[in-house]
Coordinates of C-alpha atoms and ligand atoms in Angstrom, one line a residue:
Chain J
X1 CA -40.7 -13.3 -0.2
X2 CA -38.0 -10.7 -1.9
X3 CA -37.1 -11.3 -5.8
X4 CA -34.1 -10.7 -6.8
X5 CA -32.8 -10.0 -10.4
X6 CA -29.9 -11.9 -11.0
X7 CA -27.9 -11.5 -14.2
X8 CA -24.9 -13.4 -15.2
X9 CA -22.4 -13.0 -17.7
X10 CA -22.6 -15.6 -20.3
X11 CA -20.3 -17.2 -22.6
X12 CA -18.2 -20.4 -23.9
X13 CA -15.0 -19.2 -25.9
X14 CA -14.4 -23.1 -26.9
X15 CA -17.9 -23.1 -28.9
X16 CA -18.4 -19.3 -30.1
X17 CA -17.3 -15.7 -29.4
X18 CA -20.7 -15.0 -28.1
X19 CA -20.9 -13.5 -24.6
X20 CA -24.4 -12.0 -23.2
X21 CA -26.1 -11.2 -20.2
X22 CA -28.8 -13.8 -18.9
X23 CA -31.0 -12.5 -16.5
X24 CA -33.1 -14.7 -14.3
X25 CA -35.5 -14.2 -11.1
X26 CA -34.6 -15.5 -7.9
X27 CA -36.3 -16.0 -4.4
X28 CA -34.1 -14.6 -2.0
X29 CA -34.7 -16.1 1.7
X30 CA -32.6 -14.9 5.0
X31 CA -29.2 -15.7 4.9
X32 CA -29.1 -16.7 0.9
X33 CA -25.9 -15.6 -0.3
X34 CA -25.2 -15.1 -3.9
X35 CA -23.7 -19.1 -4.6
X36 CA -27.1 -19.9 -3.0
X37 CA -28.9 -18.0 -6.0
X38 CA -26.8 -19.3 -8.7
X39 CA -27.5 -22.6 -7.3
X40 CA -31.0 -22.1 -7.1
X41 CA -31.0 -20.8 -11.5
X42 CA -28.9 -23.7 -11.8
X43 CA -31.2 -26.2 -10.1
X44 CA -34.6 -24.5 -11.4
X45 CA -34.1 -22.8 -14.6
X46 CA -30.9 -23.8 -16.7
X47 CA -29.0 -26.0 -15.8
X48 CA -26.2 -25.3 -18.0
X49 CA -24.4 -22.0 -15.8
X50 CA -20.9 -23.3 -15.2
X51 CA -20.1 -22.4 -11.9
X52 CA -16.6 -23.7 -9.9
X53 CA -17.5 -24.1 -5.9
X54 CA -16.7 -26.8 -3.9
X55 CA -17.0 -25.7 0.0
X56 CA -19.4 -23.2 0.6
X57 CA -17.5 -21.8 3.4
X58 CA -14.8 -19.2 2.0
X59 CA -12.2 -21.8 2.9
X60 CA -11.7 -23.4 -0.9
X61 CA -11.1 -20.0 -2.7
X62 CA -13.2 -21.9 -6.0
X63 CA -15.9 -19.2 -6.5
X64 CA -14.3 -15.9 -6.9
X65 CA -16.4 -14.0 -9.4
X66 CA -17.3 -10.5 -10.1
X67 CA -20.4 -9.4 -8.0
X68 CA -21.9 -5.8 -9.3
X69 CA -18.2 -4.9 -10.5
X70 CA -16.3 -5.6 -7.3
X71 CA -14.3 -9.1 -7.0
X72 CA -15.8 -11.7 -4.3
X73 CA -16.3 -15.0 -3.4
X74 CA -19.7 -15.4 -4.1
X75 CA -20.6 -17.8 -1.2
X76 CA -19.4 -15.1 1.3
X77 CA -21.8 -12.3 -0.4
X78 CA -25.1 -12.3 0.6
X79 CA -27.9 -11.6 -1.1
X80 CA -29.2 -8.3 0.9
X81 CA -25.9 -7.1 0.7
X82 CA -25.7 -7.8 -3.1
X83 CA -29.4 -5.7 -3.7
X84 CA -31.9 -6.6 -5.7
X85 CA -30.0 -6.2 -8.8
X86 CA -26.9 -8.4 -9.0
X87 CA -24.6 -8.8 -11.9
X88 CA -21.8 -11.7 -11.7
X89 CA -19.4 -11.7 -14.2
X90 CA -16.0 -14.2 -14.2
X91 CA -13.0 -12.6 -13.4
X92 CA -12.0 -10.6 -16.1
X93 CA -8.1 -10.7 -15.7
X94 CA -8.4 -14.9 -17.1
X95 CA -9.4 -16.6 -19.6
X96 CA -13.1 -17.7 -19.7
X97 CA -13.9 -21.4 -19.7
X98 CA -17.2 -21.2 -19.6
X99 CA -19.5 -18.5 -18.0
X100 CA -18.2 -18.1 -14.7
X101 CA -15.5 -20.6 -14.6
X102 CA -12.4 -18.9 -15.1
X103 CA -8.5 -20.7 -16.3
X104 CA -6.5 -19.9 -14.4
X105 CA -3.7 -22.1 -14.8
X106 CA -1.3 -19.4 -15.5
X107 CA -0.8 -19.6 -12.0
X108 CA 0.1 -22.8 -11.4
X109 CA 3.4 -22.1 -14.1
X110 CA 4.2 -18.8 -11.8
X111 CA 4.0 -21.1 -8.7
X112 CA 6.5 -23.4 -10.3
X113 CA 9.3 -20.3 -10.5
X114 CA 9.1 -20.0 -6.6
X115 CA 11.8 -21.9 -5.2
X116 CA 10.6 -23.8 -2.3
X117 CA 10.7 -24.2 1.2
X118 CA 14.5 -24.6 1.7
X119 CA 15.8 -25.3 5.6
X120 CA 18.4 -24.1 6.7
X121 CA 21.1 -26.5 7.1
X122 CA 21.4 -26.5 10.4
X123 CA 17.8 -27.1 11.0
X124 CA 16.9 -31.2 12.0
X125 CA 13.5 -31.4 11.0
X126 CA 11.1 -31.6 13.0
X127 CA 12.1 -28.4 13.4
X128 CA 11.7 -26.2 16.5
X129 CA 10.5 -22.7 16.0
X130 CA 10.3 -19.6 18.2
X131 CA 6.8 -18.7 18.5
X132 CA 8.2 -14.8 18.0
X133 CA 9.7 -15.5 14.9
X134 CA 6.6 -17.5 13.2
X135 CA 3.7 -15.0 13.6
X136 CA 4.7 -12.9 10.6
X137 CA 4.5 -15.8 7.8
X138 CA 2.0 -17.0 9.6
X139 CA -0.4 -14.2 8.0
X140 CA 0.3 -15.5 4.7
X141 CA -1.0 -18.8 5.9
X142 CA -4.5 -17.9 5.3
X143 CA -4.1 -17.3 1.8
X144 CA -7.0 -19.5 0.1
X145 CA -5.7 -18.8 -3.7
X146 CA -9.0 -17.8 -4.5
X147 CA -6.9 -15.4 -7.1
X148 CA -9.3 -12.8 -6.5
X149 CA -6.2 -10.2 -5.7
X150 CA -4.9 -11.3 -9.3
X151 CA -8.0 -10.1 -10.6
X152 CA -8.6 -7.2 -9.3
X153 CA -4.6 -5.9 -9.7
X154 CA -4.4 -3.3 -12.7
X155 CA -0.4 -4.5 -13.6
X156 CA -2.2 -8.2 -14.6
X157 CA -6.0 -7.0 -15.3
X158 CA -5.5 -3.8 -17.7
X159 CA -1.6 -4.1 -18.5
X160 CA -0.9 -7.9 -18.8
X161 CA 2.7 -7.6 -17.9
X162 CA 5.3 -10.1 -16.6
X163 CA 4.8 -9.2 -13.0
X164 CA 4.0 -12.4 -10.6
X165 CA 0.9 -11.1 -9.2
X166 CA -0.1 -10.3 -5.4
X167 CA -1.1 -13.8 -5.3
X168 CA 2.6 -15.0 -5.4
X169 CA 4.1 -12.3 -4.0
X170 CA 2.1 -13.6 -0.7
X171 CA 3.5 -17.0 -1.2
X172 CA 6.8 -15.7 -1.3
X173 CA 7.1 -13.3 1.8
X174 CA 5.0 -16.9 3.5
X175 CA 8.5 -18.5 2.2
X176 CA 11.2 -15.3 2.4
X177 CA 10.1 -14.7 6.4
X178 CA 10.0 -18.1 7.5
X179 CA 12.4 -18.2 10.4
X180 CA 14.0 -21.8 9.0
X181 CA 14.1 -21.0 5.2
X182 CA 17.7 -19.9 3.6
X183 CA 16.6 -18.7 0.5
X184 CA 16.0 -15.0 -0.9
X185 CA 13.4 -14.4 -3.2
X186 CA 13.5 -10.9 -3.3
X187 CA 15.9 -11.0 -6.4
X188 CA 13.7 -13.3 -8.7
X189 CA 11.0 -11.1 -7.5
X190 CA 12.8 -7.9 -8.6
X191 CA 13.7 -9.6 -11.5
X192 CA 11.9 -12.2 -13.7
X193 CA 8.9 -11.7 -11.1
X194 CA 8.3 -7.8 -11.9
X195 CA 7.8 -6.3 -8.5
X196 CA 8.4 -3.5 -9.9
X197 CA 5.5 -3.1 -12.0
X198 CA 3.4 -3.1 -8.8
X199 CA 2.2 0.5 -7.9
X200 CA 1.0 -0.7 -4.1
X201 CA -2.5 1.0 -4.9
X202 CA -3.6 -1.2 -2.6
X203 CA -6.8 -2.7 -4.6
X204 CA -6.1 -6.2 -3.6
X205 CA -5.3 -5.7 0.2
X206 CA -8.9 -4.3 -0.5
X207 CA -10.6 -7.6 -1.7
X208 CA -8.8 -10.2 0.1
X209 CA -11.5 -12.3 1.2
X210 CA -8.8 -13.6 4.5
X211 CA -8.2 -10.0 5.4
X212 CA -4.4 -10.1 4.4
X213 CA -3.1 -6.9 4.7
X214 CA -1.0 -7.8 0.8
X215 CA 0.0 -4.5 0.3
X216 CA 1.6 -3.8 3.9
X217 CA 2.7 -7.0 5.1
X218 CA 3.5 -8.6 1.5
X219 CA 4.4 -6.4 -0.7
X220 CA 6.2 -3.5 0.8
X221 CA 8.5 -5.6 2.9
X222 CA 9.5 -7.3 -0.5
X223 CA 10.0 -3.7 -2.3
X224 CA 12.4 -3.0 0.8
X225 CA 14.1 -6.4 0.6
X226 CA 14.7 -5.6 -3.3
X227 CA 15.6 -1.9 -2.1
X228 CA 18.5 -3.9 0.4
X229 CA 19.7 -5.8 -2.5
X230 CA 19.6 -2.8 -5.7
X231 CA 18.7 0.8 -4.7
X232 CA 20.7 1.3 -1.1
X233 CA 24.5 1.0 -1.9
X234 CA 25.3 3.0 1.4
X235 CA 23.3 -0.1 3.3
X236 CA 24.9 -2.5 0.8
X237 CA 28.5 -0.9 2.2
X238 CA 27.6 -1.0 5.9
X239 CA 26.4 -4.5 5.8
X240 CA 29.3 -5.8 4.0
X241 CA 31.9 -3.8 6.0
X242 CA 30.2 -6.2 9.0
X243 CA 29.9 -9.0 7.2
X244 CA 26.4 -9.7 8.0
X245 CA 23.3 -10.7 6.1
X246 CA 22.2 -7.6 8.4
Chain R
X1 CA -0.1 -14.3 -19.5
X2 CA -2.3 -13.2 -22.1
X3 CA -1.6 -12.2 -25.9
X4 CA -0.5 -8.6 -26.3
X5 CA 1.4 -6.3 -24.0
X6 CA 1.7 -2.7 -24.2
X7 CA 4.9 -1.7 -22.6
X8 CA 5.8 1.0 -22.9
X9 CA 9.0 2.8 -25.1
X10 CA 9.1 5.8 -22.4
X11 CA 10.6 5.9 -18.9
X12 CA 7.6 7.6 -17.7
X13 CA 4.8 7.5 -20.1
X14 CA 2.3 9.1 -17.7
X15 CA 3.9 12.3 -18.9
X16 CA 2.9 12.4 -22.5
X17 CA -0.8 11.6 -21.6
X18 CA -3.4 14.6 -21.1
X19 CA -4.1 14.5 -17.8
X20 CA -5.2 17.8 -16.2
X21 CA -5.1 16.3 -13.3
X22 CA -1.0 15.8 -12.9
X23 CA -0.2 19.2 -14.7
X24 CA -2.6 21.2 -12.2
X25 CA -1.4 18.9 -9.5
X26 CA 2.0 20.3 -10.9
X27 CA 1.2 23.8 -11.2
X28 CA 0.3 23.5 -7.2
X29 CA 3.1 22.4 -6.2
X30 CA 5.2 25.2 -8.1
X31 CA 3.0 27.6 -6.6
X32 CA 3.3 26.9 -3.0
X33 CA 6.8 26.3 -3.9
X34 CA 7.3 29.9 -4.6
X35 CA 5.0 31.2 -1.8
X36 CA 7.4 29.4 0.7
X37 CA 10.6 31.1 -0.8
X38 CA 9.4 34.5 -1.8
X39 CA 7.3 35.2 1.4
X40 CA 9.8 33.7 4.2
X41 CA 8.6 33.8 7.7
X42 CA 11.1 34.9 10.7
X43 CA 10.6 33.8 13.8
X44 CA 7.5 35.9 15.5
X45 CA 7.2 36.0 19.3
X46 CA 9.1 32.6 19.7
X47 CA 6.8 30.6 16.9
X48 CA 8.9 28.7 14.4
X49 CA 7.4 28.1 11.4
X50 CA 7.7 24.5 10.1
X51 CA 8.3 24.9 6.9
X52 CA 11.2 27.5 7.8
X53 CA 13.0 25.4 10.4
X54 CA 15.8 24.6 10.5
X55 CA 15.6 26.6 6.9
X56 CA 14.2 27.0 4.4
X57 CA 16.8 24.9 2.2
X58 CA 15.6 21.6 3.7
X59 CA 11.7 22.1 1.8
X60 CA 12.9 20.3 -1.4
X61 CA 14.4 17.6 0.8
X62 CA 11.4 17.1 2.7
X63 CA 9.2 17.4 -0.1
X64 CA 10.9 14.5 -1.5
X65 CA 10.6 12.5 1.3
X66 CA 7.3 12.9 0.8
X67 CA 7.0 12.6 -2.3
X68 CA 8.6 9.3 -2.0
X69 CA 6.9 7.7 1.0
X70 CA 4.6 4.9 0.0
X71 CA 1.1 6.7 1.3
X72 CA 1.5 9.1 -1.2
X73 CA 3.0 7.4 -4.1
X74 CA 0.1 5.1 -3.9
X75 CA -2.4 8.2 -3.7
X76 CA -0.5 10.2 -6.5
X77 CA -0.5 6.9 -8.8
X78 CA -4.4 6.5 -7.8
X79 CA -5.8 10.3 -8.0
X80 CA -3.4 11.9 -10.0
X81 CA -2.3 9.1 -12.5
X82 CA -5.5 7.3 -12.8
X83 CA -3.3 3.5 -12.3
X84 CA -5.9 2.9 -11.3
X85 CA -8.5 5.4 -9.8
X86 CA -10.2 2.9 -8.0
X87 CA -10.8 -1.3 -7.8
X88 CA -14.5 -1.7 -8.6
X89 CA -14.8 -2.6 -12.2
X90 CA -17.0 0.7 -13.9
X91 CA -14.9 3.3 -12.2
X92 CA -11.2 2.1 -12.7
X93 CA -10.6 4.6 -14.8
X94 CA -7.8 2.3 -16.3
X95 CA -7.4 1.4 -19.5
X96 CA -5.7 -1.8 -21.4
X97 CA -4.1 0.6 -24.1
X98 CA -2.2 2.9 -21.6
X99 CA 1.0 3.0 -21.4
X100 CA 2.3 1.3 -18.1
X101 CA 5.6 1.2 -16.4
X102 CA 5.3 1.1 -12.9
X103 CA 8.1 1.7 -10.4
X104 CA 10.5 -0.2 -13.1
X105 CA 11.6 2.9 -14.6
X106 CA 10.9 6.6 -13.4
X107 CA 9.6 5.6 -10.6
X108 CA 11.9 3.4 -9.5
X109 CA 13.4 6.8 -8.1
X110 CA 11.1 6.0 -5.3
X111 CA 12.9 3.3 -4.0
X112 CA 15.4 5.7 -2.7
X113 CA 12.9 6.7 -0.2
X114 CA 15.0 5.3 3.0
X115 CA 17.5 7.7 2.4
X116 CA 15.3 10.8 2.6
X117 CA 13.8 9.0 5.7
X118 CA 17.1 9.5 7.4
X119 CA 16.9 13.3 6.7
X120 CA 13.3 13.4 7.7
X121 CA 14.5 12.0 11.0
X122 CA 17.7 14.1 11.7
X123 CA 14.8 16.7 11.0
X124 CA 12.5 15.7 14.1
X125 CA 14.5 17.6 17.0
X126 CA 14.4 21.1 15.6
X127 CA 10.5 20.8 15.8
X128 CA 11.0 20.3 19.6
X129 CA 13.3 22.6 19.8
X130 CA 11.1 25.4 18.7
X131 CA 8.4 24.1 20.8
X132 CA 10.9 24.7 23.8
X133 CA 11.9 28.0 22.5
X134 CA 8.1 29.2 22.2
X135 CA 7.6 28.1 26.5
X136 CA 10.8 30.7 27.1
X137 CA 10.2 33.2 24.5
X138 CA 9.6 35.9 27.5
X139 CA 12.7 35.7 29.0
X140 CA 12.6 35.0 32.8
X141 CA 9.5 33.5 32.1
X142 CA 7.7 30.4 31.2
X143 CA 4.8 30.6 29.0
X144 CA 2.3 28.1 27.8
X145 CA 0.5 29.9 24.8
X146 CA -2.2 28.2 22.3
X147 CA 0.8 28.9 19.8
X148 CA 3.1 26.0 21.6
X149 CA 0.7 24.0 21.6
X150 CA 0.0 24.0 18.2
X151 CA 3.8 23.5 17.8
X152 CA 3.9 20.5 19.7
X153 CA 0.8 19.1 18.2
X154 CA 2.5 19.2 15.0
X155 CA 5.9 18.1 16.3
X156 CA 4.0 15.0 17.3
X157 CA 2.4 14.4 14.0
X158 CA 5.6 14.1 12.4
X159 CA 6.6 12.1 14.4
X160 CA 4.1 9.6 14.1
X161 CA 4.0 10.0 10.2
X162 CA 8.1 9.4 10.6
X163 CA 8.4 6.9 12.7
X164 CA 5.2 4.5 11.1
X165 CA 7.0 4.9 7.9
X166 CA 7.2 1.6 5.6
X167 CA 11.2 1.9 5.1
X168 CA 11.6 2.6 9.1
X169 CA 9.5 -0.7 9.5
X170 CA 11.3 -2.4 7.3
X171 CA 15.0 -0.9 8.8
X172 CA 13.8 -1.2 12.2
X173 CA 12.7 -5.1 12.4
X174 CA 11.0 -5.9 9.3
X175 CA 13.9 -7.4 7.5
X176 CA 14.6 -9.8 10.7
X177 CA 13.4 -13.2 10.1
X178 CA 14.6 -14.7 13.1
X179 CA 14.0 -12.4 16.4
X180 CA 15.2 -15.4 18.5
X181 CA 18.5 -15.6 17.3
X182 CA 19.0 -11.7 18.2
X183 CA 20.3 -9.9 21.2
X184 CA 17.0 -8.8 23.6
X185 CA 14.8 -10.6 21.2
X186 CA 11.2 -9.8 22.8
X187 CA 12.2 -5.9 23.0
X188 CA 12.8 -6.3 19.7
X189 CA 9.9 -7.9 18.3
X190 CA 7.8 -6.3 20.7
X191 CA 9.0 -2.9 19.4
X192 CA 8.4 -4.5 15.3
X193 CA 4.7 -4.7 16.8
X194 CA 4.9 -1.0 18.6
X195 CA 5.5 0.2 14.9
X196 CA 3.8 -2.2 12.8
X197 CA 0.4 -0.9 14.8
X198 CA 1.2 2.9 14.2
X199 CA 1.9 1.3 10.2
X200 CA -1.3 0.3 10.0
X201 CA -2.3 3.9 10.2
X202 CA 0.5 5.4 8.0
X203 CA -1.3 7.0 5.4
X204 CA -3.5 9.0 7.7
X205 CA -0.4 10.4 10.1
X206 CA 0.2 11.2 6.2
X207 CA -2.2 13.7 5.6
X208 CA -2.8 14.9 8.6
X209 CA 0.3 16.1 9.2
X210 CA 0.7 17.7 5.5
X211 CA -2.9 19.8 6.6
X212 CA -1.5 20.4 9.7
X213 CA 2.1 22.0 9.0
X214 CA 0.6 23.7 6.5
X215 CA -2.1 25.3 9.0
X216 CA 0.3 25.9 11.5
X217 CA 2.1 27.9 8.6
X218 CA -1.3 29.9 8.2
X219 CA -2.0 30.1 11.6
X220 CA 1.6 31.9 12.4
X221 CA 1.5 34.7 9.0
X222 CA -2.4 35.1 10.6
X223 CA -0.8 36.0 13.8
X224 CA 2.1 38.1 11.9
X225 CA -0.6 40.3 10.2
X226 CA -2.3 40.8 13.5
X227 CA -4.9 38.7 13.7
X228 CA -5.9 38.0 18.0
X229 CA -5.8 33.8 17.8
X230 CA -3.3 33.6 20.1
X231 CA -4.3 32.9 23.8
X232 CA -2.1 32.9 26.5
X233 CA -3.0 29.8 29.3
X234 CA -0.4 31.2 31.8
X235 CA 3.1 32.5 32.5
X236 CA 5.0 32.1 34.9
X237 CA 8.7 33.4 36.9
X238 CA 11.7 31.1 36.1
Ligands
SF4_301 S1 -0.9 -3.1 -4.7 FE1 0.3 -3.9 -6.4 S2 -0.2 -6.1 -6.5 FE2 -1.8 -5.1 -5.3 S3 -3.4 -4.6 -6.7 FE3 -2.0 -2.8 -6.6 S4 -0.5 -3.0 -8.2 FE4 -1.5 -5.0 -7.9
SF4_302 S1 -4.0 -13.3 -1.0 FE1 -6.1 -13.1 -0.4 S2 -7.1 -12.5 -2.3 FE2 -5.1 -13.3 -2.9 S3 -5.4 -15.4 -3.4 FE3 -4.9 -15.4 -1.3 S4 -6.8 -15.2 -0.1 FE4 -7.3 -14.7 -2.3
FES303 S1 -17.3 -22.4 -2.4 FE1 -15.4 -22.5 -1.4 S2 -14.7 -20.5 -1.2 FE2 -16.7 -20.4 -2.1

């Protein structure tokens, strides 16, 4: 049977400023993923590691930590993948609770500055929707808020600004290209949510554990929606002259 | 979110940071700069050169469409501005007390990007057209020559880097929400999916068509100094 060396980053702001590296000796089986060996410290050696998890399946988005420096869920990173050194810290861009259990209620207060869902009035719910026009907010469906884009974005990680976050930014092109919604987010975004702060370096499109392509299908299309609104007076002109929304 | 922010006082902070890396990246760009304008290239045995067609004046326009596309802002802000270098967490290269401001000030300038898009595409033809005037250099004759083809190769890669552009996406059916409620709605989305596919590949048609313009302007002042890369496939009476 394979060892693994499994250190964790350690720490409990409430109590003391202490934070250390714990390193503990694992069994790896076939198929153990990196949950699985936090599971097994916590079950056989200490069993005080806060951990967050609940499904064990990539579907809850509870477990994002940072496995040997790169953001992940750590039930969908196996163990041979990982190599026989792993080091899982929490993600650094919150606040810790306690060792790997990050806050990350800031989020929550962002969510609450997105206007919601608004039909259009002429919509009767339940609604009836063109297969064609669904597909693209569909995408954003998968999101599983596992906040590991958040994380992993330099604007919120390194520079702390105002900007919303990838996270958000998701949630509102799910809203902004819904085919019954009426409401443009693209100005808050430019605005109080700091889109502009985003550099589309692409590191969260990288680590999205659903595969959703942020950067391209997200991002960009807001950055153009803001460009409609602020930086294309021509357009602006054109559209007016027509009296169109496009 | 948390305590202290460094914003920064300066439209573009980048500028007052040592970094060899944009002032060599700089010093490049003047350089080739001036190689373009002080060593023109006529027309040589009915090869166009890219960078001289239609003229020469359109380079800085071009370059800026460049400049401004979103492949390479989002290398340039990676390799040459170190925001950040990378994602993993021990080779960032970004630090909390730099200076930060994004595309909210400076950079911003890049938003302006659709507008050079409409230059880059008014550009496309001429690069076709100098492919056609390479087949009927010889008059009375058509000619296919490796020289052509290289022409059309690279009329072809601008195209693709053109037309998968993130502002032509956007222009083109990205800012539709409802497809149904448009005239030919399936050709429409259809075509949304055409280009979104070719998107997804943006930022290589990118650089390969940078490497390759700027080979086809080597390979052409080769052939001017007399170097035998040319090959002639066939010619034949018109
Ligand atoms: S593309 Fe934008 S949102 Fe995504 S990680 Fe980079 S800066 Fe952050
Ligand atoms: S967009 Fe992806 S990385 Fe970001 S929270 Fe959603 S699932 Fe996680
Ligand atoms: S435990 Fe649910 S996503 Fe990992």
């Amino acid at each position: 049977m394979n060892e693994a060396k499994v250190s964790i980053m350690r720490s409990e702001p409430a109590v003391s400023s202490e934070v250390k590296f714990e390193e503990f000796k694992v069994p790896v089986v076939e198929g153990m993923v990196v949950l699985d060996a936090v599971h097994y410290i916590q079950n056989n050696i200490d069993t005080t590691i806060g951990v967050r998890w609940n499904c064990k399946a990539a579907r809850c988005g509870s477990c994002a930590a940072e496995i040997n420096g790169s953001p992940r869920l750590m039930c969908k990173t196996r163990m041979e993948d990982a190599g026989p050194e792993v080091q899982i810290k929490p993600m650094r861009a919150f606040p810790v609770v306690k060792d790997l259990v990050t806050d990350l209620s800031h989020g929550y207060e962002v969510a609450k500055k997105i206007p919601p869902f608004t039909p259009r009035p002429e919509m009767k719910s339940p609604y009836k929707i063109q297969q064609i026009d669904i597909t693209r907010s569909k995408e954003f469906r998968l999101c599983i808020e596992c906040f590991l884009c958040m994380d992993v974005c330099h604007v919120i990680r390194e520079h702390h600004s105002d900007y919303f976050g990838p996270k958000h930014v998701v949630k509102i092109a799910a809203l902004d290209l819904h085919p019954a919604d009426s409401v443009d987010r693209s100005e808050l975004l430019h605005n109080e949510g700091g889109l502009g702060y985003c550099d589309i370096t692409k590191c969260c499109q990288e680590v999205c554990p659903e595969g959703i392509r942020i950067t391209d299908n997200a991002i960009i299309p807001e950055k153009e929606r803001i460009v409609d609104h602020v930086y294309d007076p021509i357009g602006r002109l054109i559209r007016a002259a027509r009296r169109r929304k496009w | 979110m948390m305590s202290s922010k460094k914003q920064s006082r300066f439209a573009f902070p980048e500028l007052f940071e040592f970094n060899w890396r944009l002032w060599s990246f700089v010093l490049l760009l003047l350089m080739s700069g001036a190689v373009l304008f002080l060593n023109p290239v006529s027309p040589y045995l009915g090869y166009t050169d890219p960078f001289y067609s239609p003229t020469v004046l359109v380079i800085p326009v071009v370059a800026l469409f460049r400049i401004t596309c979103y492949a390479y802002r989002k290398d340039y802000y990676r390799h040459v501005f170190k925001h950040p270098l990378a994602c993993k967490a021990d080779i960032r290269g970004e630090k909390e007390n730099r200076p930060y401001s994004g595309e909210r000030s400076f950079f911003a300038l890049n938003n302006f990007h659709r507008y050079f898009l409409y230059v880059g595409v008014a550009l496309l033809p001429f690069f076709y057209y100098d492919f056609y005037i390479s087949l009927v250099y010889y008059s009375g004759y058509f000619t296919l020559r490796l020289g052509s083809i290289i022409l059309l190769a690279n009329a072809l890669l601008l195209t693709l880097w053109t037309v998968s552009c993130h502002a032509f996406r956007h222009l083109t059916g990205g800012h539709i929400e409802c497809y149904s409620c448009k005239v030919a709605p399936n050709f429409r989305k259809k075509f949304y999916l055409g280009q979104s596919f070719l998107n997804a590949f943006h930022e290589d048609f990118a650089f390969i068509s940078l490497a390759f313009v700027i080979a086809v302007d080597i390979y052409i002042r080769a052939l001017i100094v007399g170097l035998p890369i040319d090959y002639t496939f066939f010619k034949v009476l018109i």
